[in-house]
């Protein structure tokens, strides 16, 4: 289990403060990139009429994903408990292979680097990467 | 053999023709050493790597970052032959340097992020896909001769 230091938490909260107003756009862009760069992830969305970047379903779902990230930021002191319901959803209903959390995390990092190059320095990158890893672990907590 | 579309070939040539090696090389390597600190195990003789600032300012890290990035030029010029192009380098990294090949993937991810930070809007999902496909082939080739 990745332990977030006080420094990590402070960095994540500060960065989130800066980027949260663009959360919907970040989510849409990250999801669109994931479907393009890792086409195997499209298998989870065969029920969508349109999987192209910028489409209605992609934008809506990107927004949903980022609200999960926002929740994790607000519960940063105990992400596992904070994401309990979402973990049950992913475990019993969605059954997304946890390898894909790493893939989406990478795409989120790419988008943040792309939109906020000055803020996304190596230290911020390290803390955010740890945070997303903790989030992913919490999300797969109820899998087995 | 890897199949490349015209878009992918053009994109790779474009990215590297515009590449600022002196900035991107050091940025990618130092970022890798900061974000994935266990990668520092290969640089015991590089001096001060005690914290992010030290790593980012370290001249040996900077110089090596440029060397690594120029190492990709070979693949850019031989896109239809990347596996053979890196056979010798793969042996070197395995038998002499003893680098866990997963580190190539970590560095490739950091390079993607540095390029994404510099390209802005032009770094579309399709461009990212082409770049990551190229890096995946390089990473695979560098690990190919390990035994």
Tab-separated table of C-alpha atoms in Angstrom, chain A residues 6-94:
chain	number	residue	atom	x	y	z
A	6	UNK	CA	2.096	14.900	4.445
A	7	UNK	CA	4.162	16.503	1.695
A	8	UNK	CA	2.457	14.357	-0.966
A	9	UNK	CA	-0.982	15.281	0.365
A	10	UNK	CA	-0.125	18.987	0.447
A	11	UNK	CA	1.200	18.861	-3.130
A	12	UNK	CA	-1.842	16.956	-4.408
A	13	UNK	CA	-4.295	19.313	-2.709
A	14	UNK	CA	-2.450	22.384	-4.018
A	15	UNK	CA	-2.297	20.997	-7.564
A	16	UNK	CA	-5.963	19.976	-7.409
A	17	UNK	CA	-6.831	23.504	-6.293
A	18	UNK	CA	-5.238	24.805	-9.487
A	19	UNK	CA	-6.663	22.262	-11.953
A	20	UNK	CA	-10.071	21.343	-10.514
A	21	UNK	CA	-11.904	24.036	-12.476
A	22	UNK	CA	-10.842	22.167	-15.648
A	23	UNK	CA	-11.655	18.749	-14.184
A	24	UNK	CA	-14.364	17.954	-16.764
A	25	UNK	CA	-12.085	18.844	-19.685
A	26	UNK	CA	-9.190	16.893	-18.168
A	27	UNK	CA	-11.395	13.837	-17.705
A	28	UNK	CA	-12.747	13.986	-21.253
A	29	UNK	CA	-9.274	14.444	-22.749
A	30	UNK	CA	-7.725	11.662	-20.622
A	31	UNK	CA	-10.483	9.204	-21.482
A	32	UNK	CA	-10.286	10.087	-25.188
A	33	UNK	CA	-6.549	9.559	-25.188
A	34	UNK	CA	-6.909	6.242	-23.355
A	35	UNK	CA	-9.337	4.915	-25.989
A	36	UNK	CA	-6.996	6.084	-28.786
A	37	UNK	CA	-3.612	5.090	-27.361
A	38	UNK	CA	-4.791	1.821	-25.740
A	39	UNK	CA	-7.536	0.534	-28.047
A	40	UNK	CA	-8.058	-2.581	-25.926
A	41	UNK	CA	-9.796	-0.327	-23.367
A	42	UNK	CA	-12.637	0.185	-25.846
A	43	UNK	CA	-13.876	-3.279	-24.921
A	44	UNK	CA	-15.462	-1.811	-21.798
A	45	UNK	CA	-17.548	0.651	-23.785
A	46	UNK	CA	-19.086	-1.443	-26.541
A	47	UNK	CA	-22.491	-0.148	-25.422
A	48	UNK	CA	-21.630	3.446	-26.385
A	49	UNK	CA	-22.839	4.716	-29.771
A	50	UNK	CA	-19.757	6.930	-30.196
A	51	UNK	CA	-16.275	6.227	-28.824
A	52	UNK	CA	-14.457	9.042	-30.585
A	53	UNK	CA	-12.564	11.641	-28.523
A	54	UNK	CA	-14.807	14.586	-27.740
A	55	UNK	CA	-18.029	12.624	-28.232
A	56	UNK	CA	-20.958	12.957	-25.851
A	57	UNK	CA	-20.449	9.641	-24.039
A	58	UNK	CA	-16.698	10.218	-23.679
A	59	UNK	CA	-17.187	13.722	-22.236
A	60	UNK	CA	-19.900	12.590	-19.845
A	61	UNK	CA	-17.864	9.665	-18.630
A	62	UNK	CA	-14.692	11.730	-18.283
A	63	UNK	CA	-16.633	14.043	-15.981
A	64	UNK	CA	-17.788	11.073	-13.915
A	65	UNK	CA	-14.247	9.728	-13.573
A	66	UNK	CA	-12.918	13.098	-12.394
A	67	UNK	CA	-15.646	13.399	-9.767
A	68	UNK	CA	-14.209	10.154	-8.397
A	69	UNK	CA	-10.764	11.780	-8.344
A	70	UNK	CA	-12.247	14.806	-6.553
A	71	UNK	CA	-13.780	12.473	-3.977
A	72	UNK	CA	-10.404	10.823	-3.400
A	73	UNK	CA	-8.749	14.237	-2.907
A	74	UNK	CA	-11.385	15.131	-0.309
A	75	UNK	CA	-10.817	11.804	1.457
A	76	UNK	CA	-7.065	11.842	1.012
A	77	UNK	CA	-6.415	10.839	4.610
A	78	UNK	CA	-8.229	7.522	4.120
A	79	UNK	CA	-8.813	6.874	0.447
A	80	UNK	CA	-9.713	3.202	0.955
A	81	UNK	CA	-12.684	3.997	3.205
A	82	UNK	CA	-13.578	7.051	1.177
A	83	UNK	CA	-13.867	5.064	-2.059
A	84	UNK	CA	-15.652	2.045	-0.575
A	85	UNK	CA	-18.825	2.424	-2.650
A	86	UNK	CA	-16.891	3.014	-5.870
A	87	UNK	CA	-14.765	-0.018	-5.122
A	88	UNK	CA	-17.857	-2.186	-4.740
A	89	UNK	CA	-19.223	-0.783	-8.003
A	90	UNK	CA	-16.019	-1.624	-9.886
A	91	UNK	CA	-15.685	-5.040	-8.216
A	92	UNK	CA	-19.160	-6.425	-8.549
A	93	UNK	CA	-20.756	-4.543	-11.382
A	94	UNK	CA	-18.126	-3.064	-13.722
